[in-house]
Tab-separated table of C-alpha atoms and ligand atoms in Angstrom:
chain	number	residue	atom	x	y	z
A	1	MET	CA	48.181	13.149	-18.623
A	2	THR	CA	45.079	15.060	-19.739
A	3	ASN	CA	47.006	18.323	-19.796
A	4	THR	CA	49.530	17.112	-22.346
A	5	VAL	CA	47.242	15.163	-24.672
A	6	PRO	CA	45.927	17.301	-27.545
A	7	ILE	CA	42.153	17.634	-27.210
A	8	ILE	CA	39.586	19.110	-29.573
A	9	THR	CA	36.169	19.658	-28.014
A	10	LEU	CA	33.071	19.809	-30.206
A	11	ASP	CA	30.049	21.040	-28.303
A	12	GLY	CA	26.649	22.094	-29.562
A	13	PRO	CA	22.982	21.171	-29.738
A	14	GLY	CA	21.674	17.794	-30.925
A	15	GLY	CA	21.763	17.242	-34.669
A	16	ALA	CA	24.433	19.893	-35.339
A	17	GLY	CA	26.582	17.159	-36.882
A	18	LYS	CA	29.029	16.701	-34.009
A	19	GLY	CA	28.904	12.896	-34.050
A	20	THR	CA	29.526	12.505	-37.773
A	21	ILE	CA	32.208	15.198	-37.791
A	22	CYS	CA	33.938	13.705	-34.744
A	23	LEU	CA	34.042	10.222	-36.270
A	24	LEU	CA	35.506	11.518	-39.542
A	25	LEU	CA	38.054	13.704	-37.757
A	26	ALA	CA	39.074	10.878	-35.417
A	27	GLU	CA	39.669	8.683	-38.447
A	28	LYS	CA	41.643	11.355	-40.336
A	29	LEU	CA	43.801	12.303	-37.358
A	30	GLY	CA	44.111	8.793	-35.900
A	31	TRP	CA	42.893	10.156	-32.554
A	32	HIS	CA	40.457	8.702	-30.011
A	33	MET	CA	36.895	9.859	-29.783
A	34	LEU	CA	34.517	10.419	-26.897
A	35	ASP	CA	30.795	10.380	-27.694
A	36	SER	CA	29.770	11.729	-24.292
A	37	GLY	CA	26.072	11.752	-25.227
A	38	SER	CA	26.213	7.958	-25.432
A	39	LEU	CA	27.000	7.813	-21.697
A	40	TYR	CA	23.862	9.823	-20.889
A	41	ARG	CA	21.879	7.692	-23.336
A	42	LEU	CA	23.181	4.452	-21.770
A	43	THR	CA	22.241	5.713	-18.313
A	44	ALA	CA	18.804	6.638	-19.680
A	45	LEU	CA	18.318	3.222	-21.306
A	46	GLN	CA	19.147	1.448	-18.041
A	47	ALA	CA	16.848	3.808	-16.114
A	48	LEU	CA	13.954	3.171	-18.510
A	49	ARG	CA	14.469	-0.579	-18.380
A	50	LYS	CA	14.686	-0.664	-14.598
A	51	ASN	CA	11.989	1.940	-14.157
A	52	VAL	CA	14.280	4.027	-11.977
A	53	GLU	CA	13.320	7.628	-11.149
A	54	SER	CA	15.173	8.681	-7.999
A	55	GLU	CA	18.213	10.933	-8.483
A	56	ALA	CA	20.396	8.842	-6.169
A	57	GLN	CA	19.599	5.639	-8.049
A	58	LEU	CA	20.143	7.337	-11.410
A	59	ALA	CA	23.575	8.530	-10.253
A	60	GLU	CA	24.302	4.983	-9.088
A	61	ILE	CA	23.402	3.608	-12.528
A	62	ALA	CA	25.678	6.199	-14.174
A	63	ALA	CA	28.563	5.331	-11.850
A	64	ASN	CA	28.288	1.599	-12.523
A	65	LEU	CA	27.672	1.401	-16.266
A	66	ASP	CA	29.366	-1.667	-17.737
A	67	ILE	CA	30.215	-0.406	-21.228
A	68	GLU	CA	32.427	-1.459	-24.080
A	69	TYR	CA	33.056	0.549	-27.255
A	70	LEU	CA	34.105	-1.527	-30.253
A	71	ALA	CA	35.273	0.052	-33.516
A	72	GLU	CA	33.672	-1.822	-36.399
A	73	GLY	CA	34.671	-0.326	-39.735
A	74	ASP	CA	33.274	3.202	-39.817
A	75	ARG	CA	30.860	2.697	-36.948
A	76	LEU	CA	31.217	2.377	-33.237
A	77	LYS	CA	29.461	-0.591	-31.643
A	78	ILE	CA	28.304	0.000	-28.078
A	79	LEU	CA	27.852	-2.869	-25.631
A	80	LEU	CA	26.030	-2.533	-22.320
A	81	GLN	CA	26.687	-5.532	-20.092
A	82	GLY	CA	27.700	-7.399	-23.226
A	83	GLU	CA	24.482	-6.568	-25.119
A	84	ASP	CA	24.705	-4.625	-28.386
A	85	VAL	CA	22.677	-1.452	-27.694
A	86	THR	CA	24.129	0.675	-30.532
A	87	ASP	CA	20.688	1.270	-32.059
A	88	ALA	CA	18.607	0.957	-28.889
A	89	ILE	CA	20.180	4.107	-27.394
A	90	ARG	CA	19.415	6.213	-30.499
A	91	THR	CA	15.626	6.293	-30.223
A	92	GLU	CA	13.912	9.614	-29.452
A	93	GLN	CA	12.508	8.120	-26.240
A	94	VAL	CA	16.001	7.366	-24.945
A	95	GLY	CA	17.327	10.740	-26.208
A	96	SER	CA	14.621	12.590	-24.402
A	97	LYS	CA	15.182	10.633	-21.170
A	98	ALA	CA	18.936	11.266	-21.542
A	99	SER	CA	18.329	15.001	-21.708
A	100	GLU	CA	16.125	14.776	-18.598
A	101	ILE	CA	18.629	12.847	-16.468
A	102	ALA	CA	21.544	14.938	-17.777
A	103	ALA	CA	20.158	17.805	-15.694
A	104	ILE	CA	20.947	15.874	-12.489
A	105	ALA	CA	24.245	17.033	-10.982
A	106	GLY	CA	24.913	13.612	-9.370
A	107	VAL	CA	24.611	11.867	-12.731
A	108	ARG	CA	27.015	14.333	-14.354
A	109	ARG	CA	29.508	13.933	-11.500
A	110	ALA	CA	29.318	10.143	-11.792
A	111	LEU	CA	30.286	10.336	-15.477
A	112	LEU	CA	33.086	12.892	-15.165
A	113	ASP	CA	36.136	10.666	-14.515
A	114	ARG	CA	35.008	8.142	-17.089
A	115	GLN	CA	34.937	10.909	-19.700
A	116	ARG	CA	38.330	12.323	-18.698
A	117	ALA	CA	39.878	8.858	-18.990
A	118	PHE	CA	39.368	9.062	-22.770
A	119	ALA	CA	42.116	11.694	-23.015
A	120	VAL	CA	45.016	9.464	-24.034
A	121	PRO	CA	47.683	9.890	-26.744
A	122	PRO	CA	47.836	10.628	-29.568
A	123	GLY	CA	44.789	12.878	-29.025
A	124	LEU	CA	41.080	13.114	-28.354
A	125	LEU	CA	38.020	14.457	-30.120
A	126	ALA	CA	35.348	15.014	-27.500
A	127	ASP	CA	31.739	15.390	-28.601
A	128	GLY	CA	29.083	16.736	-26.228
A	129	ARG	CA	27.491	19.719	-24.534
A	130	ASP	CA	29.992	20.601	-21.800
A	131	MET	CA	33.267	19.240	-23.188
A	132	GLY	CA	34.902	22.671	-23.455
A	133	THR	CA	33.270	24.201	-20.396
A	134	VAL	CA	33.427	21.450	-17.732
A	135	VAL	CA	35.031	18.162	-18.760
A	136	PHE	CA	38.099	19.453	-20.634
A	137	PRO	CA	38.314	23.174	-19.794
A	138	HIS	CA	42.041	23.160	-20.694
A	139	ALA	CA	41.447	21.760	-24.242
A	140	ARG	CA	43.548	23.711	-26.750
A	141	LEU	CA	40.899	23.774	-29.460
A	142	LYS	CA	37.227	24.260	-28.611
A	143	ILE	CA	34.561	24.396	-31.271
A	144	PHE	CA	30.869	25.119	-30.841
A	145	LEU	CA	28.887	23.667	-33.745
A	146	THR	CA	25.402	24.928	-34.465
A	147	ALA	CA	22.785	24.705	-37.228
A	148	SER	CA	19.176	25.889	-37.414
A	149	PRO	CA	16.646	23.628	-35.604
A	150	GLU	CA	14.949	22.834	-38.950
A	151	GLU	CA	18.205	21.762	-40.575
A	152	ARG	CA	19.164	19.704	-37.514
A	153	ALA	CA	15.780	17.977	-37.503
A	154	LYS	CA	16.187	17.145	-41.211
A	155	ARG	CA	19.602	15.599	-40.546
A	156	ARG	CA	18.311	13.544	-37.630
A	157	TYR	CA	15.305	12.428	-39.694
A	158	LYS	CA	17.634	11.159	-42.421
A	159	GLN	CA	19.868	9.410	-39.873
A	160	LEU	CA	16.929	7.658	-38.215
A	161	LYS	CA	15.403	6.592	-41.530
A	162	GLU	CA	18.726	5.147	-42.649
A	163	LYS	CA	18.757	3.049	-39.506
A	164	GLY	CA	15.221	1.894	-40.200
A	165	ILE	CA	13.863	3.795	-37.185
A	166	ASP	CA	10.432	5.361	-37.710
A	167	ALA	CA	10.419	9.202	-37.512
A	168	ASN	CA	8.216	12.206	-38.206
A	169	LEU	CA	9.814	15.556	-39.184
A	170	PRO	CA	7.508	18.048	-37.370
A	171	ASP	CA	7.744	15.932	-34.194
A	172	LEU	CA	11.532	15.910	-34.494
A	173	VAL	CA	11.667	19.735	-34.800
A	174	ALA	CA	9.488	20.072	-31.689
A	175	GLU	CA	11.532	17.493	-29.753
A	176	LEU	CA	14.839	19.113	-30.737
A	177	LYS	CA	13.624	22.537	-29.622
A	178	ALA	CA	12.370	21.120	-26.303
A	179	ARG	CA	15.682	19.319	-25.785
A	180	ASP	CA	17.707	22.466	-26.654
A	181	GLU	CA	15.714	24.401	-24.110
A	182	ARG	CA	16.186	21.779	-21.384
A	183	ASP	CA	19.911	21.337	-22.161
A	184	SER	CA	20.529	25.109	-22.213
A	185	GLU	CA	18.484	26.098	-19.193
A	186	ARG	CA	19.543	23.478	-16.657
A	187	SER	CA	21.815	24.730	-13.885
A	188	ALA	CA	24.250	21.761	-14.010
A	189	ALA	CA	26.693	22.266	-16.911
A	190	PRO	CA	24.219	23.857	-19.331
A	191	LEU	CA	24.746	23.715	-23.076
A	192	LYS	CA	26.738	26.835	-23.899
A	193	ALA	CA	29.819	27.772	-25.830
A	194	ALA	CA	33.008	28.108	-23.762
A	195	ASP	CA	34.291	31.690	-23.739
A	196	ASP	CA	37.280	30.581	-25.789
A	197	ALA	CA	35.316	28.391	-28.252
A	198	LEU	CA	35.215	29.075	-31.985
A	199	LEU	CA	31.653	29.152	-33.323
A	200	LEU	CA	30.836	27.237	-36.510
A	201	ASP	CA	27.348	27.477	-38.002
A	202	THR	CA	26.971	24.425	-40.248
A	203	THR	CA	23.438	25.131	-41.559
A	204	GLU	CA	24.724	25.812	-45.066
A	205	MET	CA	27.840	23.641	-44.921
A	206	SER	CA	28.454	20.122	-46.210
A	207	ILE	CA	30.070	17.526	-43.939
A	208	ASP	CA	33.311	17.738	-45.947
A	209	GLU	CA	33.403	21.519	-45.605
A	210	VAL	CA	33.012	21.297	-41.834
A	211	VAL	CA	35.668	18.566	-41.530
A	212	ASN	CA	38.128	20.572	-43.640
A	213	GLN	CA	37.506	23.731	-41.676
A	214	VAL	CA	38.096	21.962	-38.352
A	215	LEU	CA	41.250	20.307	-39.738
A	216	GLN	CA	42.541	23.748	-40.725
A	217	MET	CA	41.813	25.079	-37.240
A	218	ALA	CA	43.531	22.009	-35.754
A	219	SER	CA	46.691	22.382	-37.796
A	220	GLN	CA	46.876	26.071	-36.851
A	221	ARG	CA	46.468	25.171	-33.183
A	222	PHE	CA	48.508	21.960	-32.914
A	223	GLY	CA	50.975	22.333	-35.783
A	224	SER	CA	52.993	19.184	-36.338
A	225	ASN	CA	50.891	17.100	-33.895
A	226	VAL	CA	48.241	16.979	-36.584
A	227	ASN	CA	48.884	14.880	-39.698
B	301	DC	O1	24.413	14.160	-28.126
B	301	DC	P1	23.238	13.287	-27.772
B	301	DC	O2	21.963	13.680	-28.473
B	301	DC	O3	23.553	11.827	-27.935
B	301	DC	O4	22.992	13.528	-26.196
B	301	DC	C1	21.876	13.005	-25.531
B	301	DC	C2	21.525	13.894	-24.342
B	301	DC	O5	22.571	13.800	-23.374
B	301	DC	C3	21.408	15.386	-24.659
B	301	DC	O6	20.068	15.803	-24.798
B	301	DC	C4	21.988	16.085	-23.476
B	301	DC	C5	22.838	15.076	-22.793
B	301	DC	N1	24.258	15.367	-22.873
B	301	DC	C6	24.775	16.211	-21.919
B	301	DC	O7	24.043	16.738	-21.100
B	301	DC	N2	26.110	16.446	-21.877
B	301	DC	C7	26.923	15.899	-22.779
B	301	DC	N3	28.242	16.146	-22.714
B	301	DC	C8	26.401	15.057	-23.799
B	301	DC	C9	25.059	14.819	-23.816
């Protein structure tokens, strides 16, 4: 199934705009969307709540996550064991823990099949760090989105403020850089562009410009499969 479903992977560092772009593209194309970072964040939230540290237990949490994704207008509501944790998983504390546990090979393995199960017709937009390299290596369109750390921190700051979450810009820049380093230097599925990925630096681009550029790439790659 996964080999025949059109897949666009969007990988890149935190705050590069993957989430927003993926949501808009999924809506425009009528395709499904995988926010793979949410799986690492949900595992991290459970780990923090249960005070779990051992790698085996963390992998166990990842393997047994009871999650539901509900589309609500233009946002995706995320339920963990029936509880709405949409905002709870977006804090910097959870993001930082997610990056830490994402370095554990057992955790990544535990989440692999769950991620691949998202590849169903009419198509999938997969947002993450290793979508094009590990999870969907056969995807026909792979994009690596980047932006400068300062620009990414500004975007995240705005996002957090809009959600009413307290944030501090210099701290966000430092946290993003630390997270980039950890995500890029780990040995299990590090953050890197697939050899066949197209690079898109969005530092100077508006959201609409990025969406239109990806849509152009998609229609070149998939032709009539893309509306
Ligand atoms: O995209 P995000 O900020 O929600 O991701 C949270 C953390 O999860 C990120 O620091 C690294 C990890 N992650 C990963 O290792 N692989 C993915 N495919 C997605 C996220």
